[in-house]
Short mmCIF file of C-alpha atoms in Angstrom, two decimals:
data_model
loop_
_atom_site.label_atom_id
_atom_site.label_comp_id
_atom_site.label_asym_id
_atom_site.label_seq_id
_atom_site.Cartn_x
_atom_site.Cartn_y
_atom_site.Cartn_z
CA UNK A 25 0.00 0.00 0.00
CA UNK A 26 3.17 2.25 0.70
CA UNK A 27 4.27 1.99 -2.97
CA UNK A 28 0.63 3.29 -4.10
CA UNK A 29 0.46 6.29 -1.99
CA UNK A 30 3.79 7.20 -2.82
CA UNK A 31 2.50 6.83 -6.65
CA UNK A 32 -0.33 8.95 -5.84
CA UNK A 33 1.42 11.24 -4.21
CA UNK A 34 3.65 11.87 -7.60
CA UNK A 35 0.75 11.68 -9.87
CA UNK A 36 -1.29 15.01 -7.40
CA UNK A 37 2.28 16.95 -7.47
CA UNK A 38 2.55 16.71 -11.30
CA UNK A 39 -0.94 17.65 -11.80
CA UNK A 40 -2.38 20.95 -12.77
CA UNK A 41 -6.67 20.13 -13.74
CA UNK A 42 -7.24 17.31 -11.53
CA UNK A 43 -10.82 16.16 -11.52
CA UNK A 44 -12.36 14.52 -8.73
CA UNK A 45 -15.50 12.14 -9.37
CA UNK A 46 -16.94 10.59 -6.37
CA UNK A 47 -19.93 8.74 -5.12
CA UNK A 48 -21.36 7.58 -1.85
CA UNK A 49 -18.60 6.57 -0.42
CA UNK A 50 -16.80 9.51 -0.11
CA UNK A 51 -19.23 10.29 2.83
CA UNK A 52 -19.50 7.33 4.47
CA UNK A 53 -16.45 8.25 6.42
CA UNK A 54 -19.03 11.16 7.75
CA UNK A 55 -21.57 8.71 9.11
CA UNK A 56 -23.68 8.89 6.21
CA UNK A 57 -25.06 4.97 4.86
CA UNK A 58 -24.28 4.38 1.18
CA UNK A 59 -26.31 2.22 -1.14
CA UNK A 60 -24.95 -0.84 -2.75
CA UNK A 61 -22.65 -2.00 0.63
CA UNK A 62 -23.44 -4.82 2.91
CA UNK A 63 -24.83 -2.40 5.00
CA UNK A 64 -26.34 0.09 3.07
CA UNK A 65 -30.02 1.30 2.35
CA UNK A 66 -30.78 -1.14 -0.38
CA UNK A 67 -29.73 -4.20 1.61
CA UNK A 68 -32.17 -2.42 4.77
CA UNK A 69 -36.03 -4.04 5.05
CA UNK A 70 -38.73 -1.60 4.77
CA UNK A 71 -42.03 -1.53 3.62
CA UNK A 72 -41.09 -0.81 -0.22
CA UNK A 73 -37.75 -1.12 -1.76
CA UNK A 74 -36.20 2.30 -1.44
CA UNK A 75 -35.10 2.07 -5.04
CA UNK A 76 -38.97 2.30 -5.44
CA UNK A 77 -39.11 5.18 -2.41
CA UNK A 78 -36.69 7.11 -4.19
CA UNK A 79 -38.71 6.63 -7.61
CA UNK A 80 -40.62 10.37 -9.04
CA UNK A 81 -43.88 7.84 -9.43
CA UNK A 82 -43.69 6.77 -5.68
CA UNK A 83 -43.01 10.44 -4.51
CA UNK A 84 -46.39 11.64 -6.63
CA UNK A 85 -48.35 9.06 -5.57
CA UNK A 86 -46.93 8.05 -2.31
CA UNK A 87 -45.66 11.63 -0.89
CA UNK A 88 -46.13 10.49 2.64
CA UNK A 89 -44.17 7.23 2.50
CA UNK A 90 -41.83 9.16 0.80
CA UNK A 91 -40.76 11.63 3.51
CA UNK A 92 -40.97 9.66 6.40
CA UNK A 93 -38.48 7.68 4.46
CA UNK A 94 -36.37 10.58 2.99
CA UNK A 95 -36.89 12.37 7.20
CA UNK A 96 -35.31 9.21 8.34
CA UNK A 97 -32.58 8.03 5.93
CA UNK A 98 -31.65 10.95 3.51
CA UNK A 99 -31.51 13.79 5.70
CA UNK A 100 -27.90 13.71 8.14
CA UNK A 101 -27.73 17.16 9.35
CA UNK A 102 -25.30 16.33 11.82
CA UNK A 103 -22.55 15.15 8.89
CA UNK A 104 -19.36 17.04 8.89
CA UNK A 105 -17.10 17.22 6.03
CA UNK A 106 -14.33 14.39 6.47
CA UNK A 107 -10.19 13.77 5.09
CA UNK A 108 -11.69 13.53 1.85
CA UNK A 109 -14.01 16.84 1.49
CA UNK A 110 -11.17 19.03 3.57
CA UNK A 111 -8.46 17.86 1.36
CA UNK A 112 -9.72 18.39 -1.84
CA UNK A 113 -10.91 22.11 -0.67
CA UNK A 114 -7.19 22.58 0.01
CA UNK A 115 -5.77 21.50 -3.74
CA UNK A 116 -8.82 23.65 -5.40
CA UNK A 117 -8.12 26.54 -2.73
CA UNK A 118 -3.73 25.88 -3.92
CA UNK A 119 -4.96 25.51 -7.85
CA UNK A 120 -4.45 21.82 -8.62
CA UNK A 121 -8.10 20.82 -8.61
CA UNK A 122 -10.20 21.75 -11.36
CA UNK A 123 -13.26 20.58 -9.73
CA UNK A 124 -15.47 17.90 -7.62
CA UNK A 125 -17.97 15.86 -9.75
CA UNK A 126 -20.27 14.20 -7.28
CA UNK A 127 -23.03 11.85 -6.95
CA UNK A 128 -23.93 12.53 -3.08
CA UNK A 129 -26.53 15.04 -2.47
CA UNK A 130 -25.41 15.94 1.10
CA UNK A 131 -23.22 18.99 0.50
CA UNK A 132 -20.23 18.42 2.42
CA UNK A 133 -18.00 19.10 -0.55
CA UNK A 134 -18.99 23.00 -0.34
CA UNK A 135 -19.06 22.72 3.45
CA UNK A 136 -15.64 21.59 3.48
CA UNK A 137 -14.97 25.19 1.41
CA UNK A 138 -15.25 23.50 -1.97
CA UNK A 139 -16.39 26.39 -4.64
CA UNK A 140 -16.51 24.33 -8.13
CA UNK A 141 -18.59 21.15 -6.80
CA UNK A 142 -20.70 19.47 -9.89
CA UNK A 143 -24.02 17.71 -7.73
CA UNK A 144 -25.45 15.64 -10.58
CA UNK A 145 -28.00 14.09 -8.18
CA UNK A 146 -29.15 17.58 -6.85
CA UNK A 147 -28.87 18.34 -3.37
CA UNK A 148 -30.94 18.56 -0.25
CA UNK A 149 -30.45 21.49 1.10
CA UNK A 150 -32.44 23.38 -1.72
CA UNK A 151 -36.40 22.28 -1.79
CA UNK A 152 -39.08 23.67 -4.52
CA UNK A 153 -42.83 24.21 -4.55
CA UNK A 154 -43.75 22.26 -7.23
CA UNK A 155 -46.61 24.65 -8.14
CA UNK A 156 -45.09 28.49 -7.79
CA UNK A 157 -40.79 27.38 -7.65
CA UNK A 158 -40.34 29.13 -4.08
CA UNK A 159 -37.58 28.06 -2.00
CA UNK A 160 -37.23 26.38 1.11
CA UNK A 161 -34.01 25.31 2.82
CA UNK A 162 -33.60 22.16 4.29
CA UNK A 163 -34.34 23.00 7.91
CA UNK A 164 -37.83 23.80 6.56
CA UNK A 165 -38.62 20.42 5.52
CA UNK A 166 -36.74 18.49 8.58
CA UNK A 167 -38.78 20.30 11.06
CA UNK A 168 -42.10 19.68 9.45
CA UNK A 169 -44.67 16.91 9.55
CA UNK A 170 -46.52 14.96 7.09
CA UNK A 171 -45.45 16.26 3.12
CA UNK A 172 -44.36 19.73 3.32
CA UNK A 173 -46.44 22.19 1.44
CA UNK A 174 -45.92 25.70 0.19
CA UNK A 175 -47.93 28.82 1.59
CA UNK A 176 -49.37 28.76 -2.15
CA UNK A 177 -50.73 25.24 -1.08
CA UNK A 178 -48.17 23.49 -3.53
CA UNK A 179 -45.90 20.37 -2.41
CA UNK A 180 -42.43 21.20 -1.52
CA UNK A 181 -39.79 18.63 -3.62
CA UNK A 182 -36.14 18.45 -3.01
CA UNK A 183 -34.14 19.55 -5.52
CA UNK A 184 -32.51 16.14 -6.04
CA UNK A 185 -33.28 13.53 -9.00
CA UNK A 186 -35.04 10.49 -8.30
CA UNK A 187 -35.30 7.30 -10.07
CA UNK A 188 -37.00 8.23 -13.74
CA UNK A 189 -36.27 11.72 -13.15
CA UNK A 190 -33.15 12.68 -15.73
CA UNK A 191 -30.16 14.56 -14.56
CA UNK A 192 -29.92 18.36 -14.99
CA UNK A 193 -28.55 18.98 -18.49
CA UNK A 194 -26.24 21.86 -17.46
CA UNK A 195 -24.98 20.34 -14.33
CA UNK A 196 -23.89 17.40 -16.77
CA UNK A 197 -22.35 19.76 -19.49
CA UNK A 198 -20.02 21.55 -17.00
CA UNK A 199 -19.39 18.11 -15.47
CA UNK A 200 -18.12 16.68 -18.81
CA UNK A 201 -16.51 19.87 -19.92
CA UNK A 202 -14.40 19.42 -16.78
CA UNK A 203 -13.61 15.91 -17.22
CA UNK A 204 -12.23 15.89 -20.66
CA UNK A 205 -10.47 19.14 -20.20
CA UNK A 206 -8.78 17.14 -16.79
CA UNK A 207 -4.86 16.11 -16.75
CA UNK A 208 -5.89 13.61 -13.96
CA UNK A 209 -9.51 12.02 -12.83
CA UNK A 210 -9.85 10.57 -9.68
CA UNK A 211 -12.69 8.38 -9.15
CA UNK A 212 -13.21 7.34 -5.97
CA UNK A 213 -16.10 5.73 -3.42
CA UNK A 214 -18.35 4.48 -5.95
CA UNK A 215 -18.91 1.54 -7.56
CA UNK A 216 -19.58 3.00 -11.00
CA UNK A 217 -22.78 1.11 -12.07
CA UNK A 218 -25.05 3.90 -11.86
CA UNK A 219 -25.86 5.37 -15.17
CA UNK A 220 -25.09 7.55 -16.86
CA UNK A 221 -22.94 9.56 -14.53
CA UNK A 222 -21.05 6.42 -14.70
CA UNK A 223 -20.65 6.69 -18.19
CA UNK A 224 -18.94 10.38 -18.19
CA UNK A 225 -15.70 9.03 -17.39
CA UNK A 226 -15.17 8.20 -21.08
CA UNK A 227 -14.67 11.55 -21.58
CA UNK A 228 -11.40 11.79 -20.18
CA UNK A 229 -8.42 11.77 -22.58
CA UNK A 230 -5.96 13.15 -19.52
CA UNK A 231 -2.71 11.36 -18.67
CA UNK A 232 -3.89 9.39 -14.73
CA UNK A 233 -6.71 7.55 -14.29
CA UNK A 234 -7.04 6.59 -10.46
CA UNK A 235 -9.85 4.59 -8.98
CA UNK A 236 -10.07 4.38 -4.58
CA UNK A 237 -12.65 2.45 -2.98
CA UNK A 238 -13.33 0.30 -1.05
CA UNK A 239 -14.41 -2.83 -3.72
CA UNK A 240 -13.38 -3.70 -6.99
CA UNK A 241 -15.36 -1.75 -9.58
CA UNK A 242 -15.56 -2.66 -13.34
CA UNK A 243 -13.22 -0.16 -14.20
CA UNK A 244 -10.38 -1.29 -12.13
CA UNK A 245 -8.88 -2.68 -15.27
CA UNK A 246 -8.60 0.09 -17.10
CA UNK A 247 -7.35 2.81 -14.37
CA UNK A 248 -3.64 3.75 -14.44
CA UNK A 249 -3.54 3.33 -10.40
CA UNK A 250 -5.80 1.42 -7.92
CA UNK A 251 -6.23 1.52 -4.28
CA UNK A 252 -8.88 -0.13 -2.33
CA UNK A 253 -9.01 1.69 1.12
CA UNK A 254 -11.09 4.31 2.46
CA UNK A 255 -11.03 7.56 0.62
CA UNK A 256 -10.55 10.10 3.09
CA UNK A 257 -7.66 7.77 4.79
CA UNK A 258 -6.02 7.70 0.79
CA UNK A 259 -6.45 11.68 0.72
CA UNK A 260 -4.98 12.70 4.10
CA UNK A 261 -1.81 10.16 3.74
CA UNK A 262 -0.88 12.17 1.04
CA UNK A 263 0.00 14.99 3.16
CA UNK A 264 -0.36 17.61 -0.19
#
């Protein structure tokens, strides 16, 4: 493991447009449960399948269900940035980081001091009426009962995508943009088999692809540099 940190390190000093795509488990290292692990939400027992919670067809017809669930499991106010969010605010903050490409929705990336932070699955801390597009913050909807609605008497949404919803077409474009324009990508806490923010990684035509997590993925095989370990651990050894 010495020999790959020591690689990494090299790799980060050389770099000048370093990308950094990451998933759920970048924050699990906050306290906050990923998906696909042995012990994440999908392998949990509830009354419906939360990829069927998290589904735009169960929140119109279900919106009950779907906040006690989303109350309960997708709302961790009490998360603090980690290794992984602090250290990559540093390298944007000293210029070697382009930008953060993420899946997670809980916004510890730009609470760590992160400015240029692509959330392709939304986030929660912004929240919509559905009928007249005013704003609520997240403290709004944790404090309330039942489904949230508007003073207009529309029902509040968070501004994240759920199952059938697609992903915001200029959060995407700035997100590849970044990617192919990157000299290294770092993918990291995700298992890549959610599409298609899985699939943006073909866009990169840089000179170091590195993969960190915590399982194989199906793109260990093709990365320049692999390390399974926890990313936040990976990020701090570095000591950059």
């Amino acid at each position: 493991m010495t020999d790959k940190i020591e690689e990494l390190r090299s790799i980060i000093e050389g770099s000048k447009r370093i990308v950094f795509f990451g998933g759920a488990g970048v924050s699990t290292e906050s306290g906050i449960s990923d998906f696909r692990s042995q012990d994440g939400l999908y392998h949990q027992k509830y009354d419906y399948p939360p990829e069927e919670i998290l589904s735009h067809s169960f929140f119109v017809h279900k919106p009950g269900e779907f906040y006690r669930f989303y109350r309960e499991k997708m709302l961790c106010l009490t998360a603090k940035p980690n290794k992984a969010h602090l250290t990559l605010a540093k390298w944007e903050k000293d210029g070697r980081l382009l930008s953060v490409v993420t899946q997670n929705i809980d916004g510890l990336h730009q609470a760590a001091g992160s400015k240029r932070v692509h959330e392709l699955h939304g986030s929660v801390l912004r929240n919509y009426c559905m009928k007249c597009h005013r704003f609520y913050d997240v403290d709004f909807i944790a404090e309330s009962e039942g489904v949230p609605q508007c003073e207009c008497g529309g029902i509040i949404k968070p501004d994240v995508v759920l199952y059938e919803e697609p992903l915001p077409t200029d959060v995407v474009e700035e997100a590849v943009y970044d990617i192919s324009r990157a000299d290294t990508l770092i993918i990291a806490g995700t298992s890549l088999t959610v599409y298609p923010a899985a699939s943006y990684i073909r866009y990169f035509r840089g000179n170091h692809l590195v993969l960190i997590n915590r399982d194989e993925t199906p793109y260990d095989s093709h990365a320049d540099l692999v390390i399974h370990d926890k990313v936040g651990e990976v990020l701090a050894s570095l000591h950059i």
